[in-house]
Short mmCIF file of C-alpha atoms and ligand atoms in Angstrom, two decimals:
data_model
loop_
_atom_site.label_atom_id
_atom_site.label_comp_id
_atom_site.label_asym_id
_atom_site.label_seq_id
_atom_site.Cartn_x
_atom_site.Cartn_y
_atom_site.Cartn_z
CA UNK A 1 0.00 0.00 0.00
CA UNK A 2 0.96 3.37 -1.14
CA UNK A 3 2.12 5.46 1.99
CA UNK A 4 0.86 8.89 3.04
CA UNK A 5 4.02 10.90 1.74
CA UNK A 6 4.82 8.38 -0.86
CA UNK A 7 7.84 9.66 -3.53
CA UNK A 8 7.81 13.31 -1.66
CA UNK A 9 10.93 15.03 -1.09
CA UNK A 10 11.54 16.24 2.27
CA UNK A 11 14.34 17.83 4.33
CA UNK A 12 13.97 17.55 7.75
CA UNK A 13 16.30 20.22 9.58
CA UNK A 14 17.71 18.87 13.56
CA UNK A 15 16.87 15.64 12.14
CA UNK A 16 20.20 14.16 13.81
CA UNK A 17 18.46 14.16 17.59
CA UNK A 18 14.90 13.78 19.41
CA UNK A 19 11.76 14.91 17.24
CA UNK A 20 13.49 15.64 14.17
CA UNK A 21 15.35 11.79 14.03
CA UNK A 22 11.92 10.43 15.08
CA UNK A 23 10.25 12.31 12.22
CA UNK A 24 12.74 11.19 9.53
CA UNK A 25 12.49 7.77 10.45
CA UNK A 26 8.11 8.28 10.14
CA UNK A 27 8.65 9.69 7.17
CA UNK A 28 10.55 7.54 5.51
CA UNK A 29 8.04 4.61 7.10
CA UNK A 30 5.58 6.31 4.91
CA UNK A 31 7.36 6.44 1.74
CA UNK A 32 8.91 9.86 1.84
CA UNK A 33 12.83 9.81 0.55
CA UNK A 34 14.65 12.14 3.27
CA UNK A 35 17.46 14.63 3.23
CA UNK A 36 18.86 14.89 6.59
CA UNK A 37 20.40 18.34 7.86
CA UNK A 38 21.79 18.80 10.85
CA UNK A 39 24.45 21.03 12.62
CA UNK A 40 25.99 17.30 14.36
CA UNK A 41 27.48 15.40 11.51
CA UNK A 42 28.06 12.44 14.02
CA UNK A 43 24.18 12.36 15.21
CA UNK A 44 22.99 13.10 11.68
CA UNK A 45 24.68 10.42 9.99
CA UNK A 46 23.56 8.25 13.02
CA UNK A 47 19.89 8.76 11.95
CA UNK A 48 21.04 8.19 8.18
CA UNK A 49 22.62 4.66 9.46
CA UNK A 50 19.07 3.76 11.32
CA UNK A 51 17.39 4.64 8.70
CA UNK A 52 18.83 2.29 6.06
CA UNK A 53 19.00 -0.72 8.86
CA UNK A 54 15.12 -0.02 8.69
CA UNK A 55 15.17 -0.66 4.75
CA UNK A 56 15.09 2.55 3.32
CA UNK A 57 18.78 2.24 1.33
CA UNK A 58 18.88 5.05 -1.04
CA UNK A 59 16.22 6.89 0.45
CA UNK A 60 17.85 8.87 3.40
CA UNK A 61 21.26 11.18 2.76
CA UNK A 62 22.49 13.20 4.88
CA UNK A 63 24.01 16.84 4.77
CA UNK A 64 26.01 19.05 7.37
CA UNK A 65 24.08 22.17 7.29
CA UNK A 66 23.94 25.01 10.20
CA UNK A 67 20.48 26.39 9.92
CA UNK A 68 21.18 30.15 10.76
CA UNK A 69 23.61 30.55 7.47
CA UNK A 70 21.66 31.27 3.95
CA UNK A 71 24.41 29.64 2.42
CA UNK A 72 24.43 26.26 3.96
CA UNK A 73 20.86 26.58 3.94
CA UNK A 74 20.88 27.55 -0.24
CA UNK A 75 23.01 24.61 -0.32
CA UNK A 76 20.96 22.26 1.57
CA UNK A 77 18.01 22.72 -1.08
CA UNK A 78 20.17 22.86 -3.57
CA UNK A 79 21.87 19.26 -1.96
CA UNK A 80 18.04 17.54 -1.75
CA UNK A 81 17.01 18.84 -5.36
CA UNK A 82 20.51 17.30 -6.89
CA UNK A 83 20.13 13.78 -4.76
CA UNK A 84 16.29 13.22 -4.91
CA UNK A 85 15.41 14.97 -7.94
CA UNK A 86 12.71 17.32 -6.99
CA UNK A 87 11.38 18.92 -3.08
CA UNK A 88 8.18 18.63 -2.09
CA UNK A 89 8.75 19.40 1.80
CA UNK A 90 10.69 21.29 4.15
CA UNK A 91 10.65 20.68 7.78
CA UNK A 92 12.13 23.49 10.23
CA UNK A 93 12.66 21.66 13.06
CA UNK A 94 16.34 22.42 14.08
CA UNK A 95 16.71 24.23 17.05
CA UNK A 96 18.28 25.16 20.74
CA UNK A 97 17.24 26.11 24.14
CA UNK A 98 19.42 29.65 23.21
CA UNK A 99 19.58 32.34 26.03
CA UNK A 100 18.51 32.41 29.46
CA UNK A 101 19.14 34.36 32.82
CA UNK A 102 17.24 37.40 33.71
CA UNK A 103 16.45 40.09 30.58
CA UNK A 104 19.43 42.65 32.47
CA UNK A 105 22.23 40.01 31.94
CA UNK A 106 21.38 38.87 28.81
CA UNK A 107 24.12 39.46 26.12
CA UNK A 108 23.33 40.62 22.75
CA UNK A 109 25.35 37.77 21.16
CA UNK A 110 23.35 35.15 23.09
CA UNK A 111 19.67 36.91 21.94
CA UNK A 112 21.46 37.19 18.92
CA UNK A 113 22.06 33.75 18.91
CA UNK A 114 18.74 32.55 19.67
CA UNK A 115 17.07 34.62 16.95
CA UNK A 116 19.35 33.20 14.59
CA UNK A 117 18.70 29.72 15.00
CA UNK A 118 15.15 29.52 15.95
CA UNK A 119 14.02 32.48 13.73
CA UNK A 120 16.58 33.24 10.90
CA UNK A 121 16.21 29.64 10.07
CA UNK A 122 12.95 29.55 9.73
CA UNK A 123 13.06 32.59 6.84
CA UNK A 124 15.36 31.16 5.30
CA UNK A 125 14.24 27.73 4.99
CA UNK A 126 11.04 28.97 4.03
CA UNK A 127 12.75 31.41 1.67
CA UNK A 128 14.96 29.01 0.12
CA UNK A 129 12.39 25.94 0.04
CA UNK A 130 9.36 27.93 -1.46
CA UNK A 131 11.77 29.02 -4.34
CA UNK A 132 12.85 25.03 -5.25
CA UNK A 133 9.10 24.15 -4.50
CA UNK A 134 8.02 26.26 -6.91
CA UNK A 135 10.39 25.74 -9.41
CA UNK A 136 9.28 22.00 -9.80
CA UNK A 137 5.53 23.56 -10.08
CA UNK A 138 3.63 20.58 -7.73
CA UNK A 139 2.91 22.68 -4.84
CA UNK A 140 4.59 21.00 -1.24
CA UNK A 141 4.36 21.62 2.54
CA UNK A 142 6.78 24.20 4.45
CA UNK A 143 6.85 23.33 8.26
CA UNK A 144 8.28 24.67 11.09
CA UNK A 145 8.88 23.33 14.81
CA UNK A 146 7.42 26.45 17.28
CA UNK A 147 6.44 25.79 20.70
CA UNK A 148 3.52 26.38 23.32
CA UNK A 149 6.10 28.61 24.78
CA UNK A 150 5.54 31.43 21.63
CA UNK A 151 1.70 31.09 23.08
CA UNK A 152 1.98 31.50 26.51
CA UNK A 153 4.69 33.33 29.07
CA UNK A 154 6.15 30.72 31.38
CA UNK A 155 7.15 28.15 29.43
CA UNK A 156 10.86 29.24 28.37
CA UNK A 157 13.22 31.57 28.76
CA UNK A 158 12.07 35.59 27.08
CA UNK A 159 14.70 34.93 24.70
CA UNK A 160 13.44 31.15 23.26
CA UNK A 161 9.86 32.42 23.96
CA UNK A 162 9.61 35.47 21.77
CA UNK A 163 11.85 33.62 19.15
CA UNK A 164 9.36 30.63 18.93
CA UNK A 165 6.33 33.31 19.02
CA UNK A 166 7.88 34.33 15.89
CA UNK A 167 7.57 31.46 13.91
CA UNK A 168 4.14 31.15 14.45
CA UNK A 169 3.77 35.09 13.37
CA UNK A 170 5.50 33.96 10.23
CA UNK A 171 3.52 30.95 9.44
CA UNK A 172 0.77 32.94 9.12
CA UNK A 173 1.69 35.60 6.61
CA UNK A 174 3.87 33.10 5.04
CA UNK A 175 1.06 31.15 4.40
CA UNK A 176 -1.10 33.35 3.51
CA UNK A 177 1.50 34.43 0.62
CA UNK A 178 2.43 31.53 -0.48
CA UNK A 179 -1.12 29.61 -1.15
CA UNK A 180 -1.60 31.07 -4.81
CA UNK A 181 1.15 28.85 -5.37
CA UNK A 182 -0.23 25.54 -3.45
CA UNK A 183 2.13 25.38 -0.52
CA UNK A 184 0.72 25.26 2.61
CA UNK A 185 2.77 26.25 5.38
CA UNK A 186 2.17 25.19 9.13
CA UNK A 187 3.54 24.67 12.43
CA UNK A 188 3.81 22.36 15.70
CA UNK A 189 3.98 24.05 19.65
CA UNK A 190 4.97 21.28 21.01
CA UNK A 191 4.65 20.83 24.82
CA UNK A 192 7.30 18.81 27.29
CA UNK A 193 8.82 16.48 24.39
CA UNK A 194 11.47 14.30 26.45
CA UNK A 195 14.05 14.73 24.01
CA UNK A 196 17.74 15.17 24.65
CA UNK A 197 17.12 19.14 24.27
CA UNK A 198 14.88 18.81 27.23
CA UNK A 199 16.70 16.20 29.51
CA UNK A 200 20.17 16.67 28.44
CA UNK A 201 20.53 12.91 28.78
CA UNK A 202 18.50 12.51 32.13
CA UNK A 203 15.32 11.85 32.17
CA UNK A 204 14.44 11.07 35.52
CA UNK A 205 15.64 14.62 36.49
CA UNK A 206 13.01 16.65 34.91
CA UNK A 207 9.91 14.11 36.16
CA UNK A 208 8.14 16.98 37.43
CA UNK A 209 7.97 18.83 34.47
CA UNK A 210 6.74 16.08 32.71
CA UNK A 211 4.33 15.12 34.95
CA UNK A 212 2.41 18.86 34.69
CA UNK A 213 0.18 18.22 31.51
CA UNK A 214 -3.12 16.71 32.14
CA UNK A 215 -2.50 13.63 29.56
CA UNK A 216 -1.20 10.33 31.34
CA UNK A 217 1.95 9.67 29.06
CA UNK A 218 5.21 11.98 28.81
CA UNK A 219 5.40 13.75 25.41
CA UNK A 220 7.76 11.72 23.05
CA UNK A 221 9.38 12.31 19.81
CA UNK A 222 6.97 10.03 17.44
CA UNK A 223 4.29 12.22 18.94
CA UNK A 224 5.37 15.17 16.76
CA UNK A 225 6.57 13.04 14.10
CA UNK A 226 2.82 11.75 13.41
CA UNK A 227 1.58 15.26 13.47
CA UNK A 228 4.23 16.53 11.31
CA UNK A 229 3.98 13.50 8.60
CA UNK A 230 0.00 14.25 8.37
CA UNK A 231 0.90 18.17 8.10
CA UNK A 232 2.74 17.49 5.39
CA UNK A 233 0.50 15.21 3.63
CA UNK A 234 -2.74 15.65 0.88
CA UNK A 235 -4.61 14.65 4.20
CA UNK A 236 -4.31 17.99 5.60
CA UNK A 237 -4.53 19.73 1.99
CA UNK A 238 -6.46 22.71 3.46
CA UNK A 239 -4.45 23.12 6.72
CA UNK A 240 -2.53 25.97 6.05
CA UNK A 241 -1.36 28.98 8.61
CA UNK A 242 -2.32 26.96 11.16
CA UNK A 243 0.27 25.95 14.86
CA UNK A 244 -1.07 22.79 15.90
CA UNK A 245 -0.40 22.87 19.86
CA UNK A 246 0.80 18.67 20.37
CA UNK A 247 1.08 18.87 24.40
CA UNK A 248 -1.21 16.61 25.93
CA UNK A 249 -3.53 19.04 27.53
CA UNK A 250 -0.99 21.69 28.97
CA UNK A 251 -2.19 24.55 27.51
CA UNK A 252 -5.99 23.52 27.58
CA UNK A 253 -5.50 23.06 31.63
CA UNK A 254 -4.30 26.67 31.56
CA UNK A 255 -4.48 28.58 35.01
CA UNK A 256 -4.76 25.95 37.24
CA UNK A 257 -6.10 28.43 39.73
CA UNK A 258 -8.03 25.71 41.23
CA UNK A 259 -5.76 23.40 41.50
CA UNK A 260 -5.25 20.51 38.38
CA UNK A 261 -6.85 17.20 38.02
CA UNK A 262 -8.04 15.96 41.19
CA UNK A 263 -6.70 18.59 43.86
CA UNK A 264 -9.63 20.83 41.65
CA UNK A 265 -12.38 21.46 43.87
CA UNK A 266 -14.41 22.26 40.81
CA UNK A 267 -14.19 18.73 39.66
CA UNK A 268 -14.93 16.77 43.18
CA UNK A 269 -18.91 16.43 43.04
CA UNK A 270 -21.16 18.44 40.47
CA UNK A 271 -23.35 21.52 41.85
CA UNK A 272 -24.29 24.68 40.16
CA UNK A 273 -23.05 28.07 41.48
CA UNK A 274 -25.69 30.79 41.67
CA UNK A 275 -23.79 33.51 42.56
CA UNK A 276 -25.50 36.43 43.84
CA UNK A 277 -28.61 35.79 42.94
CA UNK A 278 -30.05 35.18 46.26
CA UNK A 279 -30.44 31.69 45.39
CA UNK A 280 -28.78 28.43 47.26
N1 NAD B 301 11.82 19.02 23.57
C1 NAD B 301 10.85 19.86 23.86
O1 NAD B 301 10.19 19.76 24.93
C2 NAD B 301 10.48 20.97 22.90
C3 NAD B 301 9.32 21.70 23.15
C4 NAD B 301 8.94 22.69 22.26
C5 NAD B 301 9.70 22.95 21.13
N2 NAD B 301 10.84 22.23 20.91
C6 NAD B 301 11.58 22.52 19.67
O2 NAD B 301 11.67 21.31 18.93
C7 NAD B 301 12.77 21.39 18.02
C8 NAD B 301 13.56 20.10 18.10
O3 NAD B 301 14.09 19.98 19.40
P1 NAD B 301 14.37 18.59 20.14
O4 NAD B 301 13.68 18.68 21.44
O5 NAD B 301 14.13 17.45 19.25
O6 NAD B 301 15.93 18.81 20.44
P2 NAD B 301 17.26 17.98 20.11
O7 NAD B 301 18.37 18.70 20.79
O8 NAD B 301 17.06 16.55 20.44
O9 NAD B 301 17.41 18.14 18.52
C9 NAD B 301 17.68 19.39 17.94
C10 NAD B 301 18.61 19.19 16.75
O10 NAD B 301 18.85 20.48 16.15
C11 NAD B 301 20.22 20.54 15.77
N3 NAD B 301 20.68 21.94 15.65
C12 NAD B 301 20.83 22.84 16.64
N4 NAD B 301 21.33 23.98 16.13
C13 NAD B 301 21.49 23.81 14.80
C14 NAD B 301 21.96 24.61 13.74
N5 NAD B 301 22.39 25.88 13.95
N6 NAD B 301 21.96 24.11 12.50
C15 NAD B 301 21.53 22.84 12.27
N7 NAD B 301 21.11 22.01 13.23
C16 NAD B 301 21.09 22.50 14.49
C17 NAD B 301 20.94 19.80 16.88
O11 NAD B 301 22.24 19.39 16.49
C18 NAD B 301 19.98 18.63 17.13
O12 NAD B 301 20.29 17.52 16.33
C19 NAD B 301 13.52 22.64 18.41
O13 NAD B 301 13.18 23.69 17.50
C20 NAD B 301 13.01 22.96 19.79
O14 NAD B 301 13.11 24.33 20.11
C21 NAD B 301 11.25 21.25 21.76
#
């Protein structure tokens, strides 16, 4: 059986580590053929070698590409067009935790930084994708990893927060640009994803965090990786401008000011409130 993104194109950008190896390998499971990019040659080709011990041979390659310089990035389109033939899809998914500390410490070069590899990336993947895409003339699928922390204060640092907030301001116009010429550009937020970004190799130290969303199960990598493959596919052919929040309830719990899941009063026994109407 034919798969969802059978004989597209795709780069996947950060697709040596966490969501972005767990979304090649999807991909790939659904008959996508996959250039990796990453910034970590060793990781990248890593998810290259895993992905031809699943079968896929000829259909993964790898390039070294850092995201925040338009001429590796050129060169990575240019890379996927020359190997594969064609692009139908460009995933933005590369990215850092950037600068933290309080906003009268933080150095220019580490905002600078931050901007540069969550947000220049994302222009210039767009801006270099949407040129090949159109070239071939088939329409495609621009997407872009954001995060419930560009939604919501308290998630991130100010730095990572008003970077990610930014990719989901350009997905919008972006999108709204670009569908004339059929390519549909969207976004995931992502919540608490345990990837190696998140747990810097141990879990078990961040079990609190992961335990805050209302859904039973921790956020994993495949979790984004089956949202991104059906983003990308005819399935979701009139999904476009759209940030599709994948947290498992975090930012639908909101406030808490109750208390969440069972320490909510609100929740304990049912009851209607009448307020001041005089009634009990
Ligand atoms: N893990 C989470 O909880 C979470 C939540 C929300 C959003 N995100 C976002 O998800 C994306 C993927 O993160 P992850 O959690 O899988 O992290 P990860 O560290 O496992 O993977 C990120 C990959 O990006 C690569 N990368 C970093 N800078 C690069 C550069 N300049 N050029 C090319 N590659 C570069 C890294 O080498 C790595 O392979 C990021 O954009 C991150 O901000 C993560």
């Amino acid at each position: 059986m034919a798969g969802r993104l059978q004989d597209k194109v795709a780069i996947i950008t950060g697709g040596g580590s966490g969501m972005g190896r767990d979304t090649v390998l999807r991909f790939l499971e659904d008959g996508a053929r996959v250039l990796v990019a990453d910034i970590n040659e060793d990781n990248g080709r890593e998810t290259v070698a895993l992905g031809k011990a699943q079968g896929h041979g000829d259909h993964v390659a790898f390039t070294r590409c850092d995201v925040a310089e338009e001429r590796d990035v050129a060169a990575m389109v240019a890379t996927a067009e020359a190997t594969f033939g064609t692009l139908d899809i460009a995933y933005m998914n590369a990215g850092v935790g950037g600068a933290f500390g309080p906003i009268g410490e933080t150095a220019v070069e580490g905002w600078d930084y931050t901007f540069a590899v969550l947000v220049r990336s994302v222009f210039l993947g767009m801006k270099h994708a949407s040129l090949a895409i159109r070239r071939h003339d088939r329409g495609g699928a621009l997407l872009s990893t954001a995060s419930i922390a560009g939604m919501i204060g308290g998630a991130g640092s100010h730095a990572y927060s008003a970077a990610k907030a930014a990719v989901i301001s350009l997905t919008e116009n972006v999108a709204a640009e670009l569908a004339p010429h059929r390519i549909r550009v969207n976004a995931i937020a992502p919540g608490i994803i345990s990837t190696p970004l998140f747990h810097r190799g141990k879990p078990e130290k961040y079990e609190a965090q992961f335990t805050r969303q209302p859904w039973p199960e921790r956020g994993d990598g495949k979790h984004i990786a089956a949202v991104a493959a059906f983003l990308c596919s005819d399935d979701a052919r009139f999904i476009t401008g759209e940030t599709v929040k994948v947290d498992g309830g975090l930012l639908a719990q909101g406030l808490t000011l109750w208390g969440a899941g069972a320490d909510n009063p609100l929740l304990r026994a049912p009851g209607v409130n009448y307020g001041s109407t005089g009634r009990r």
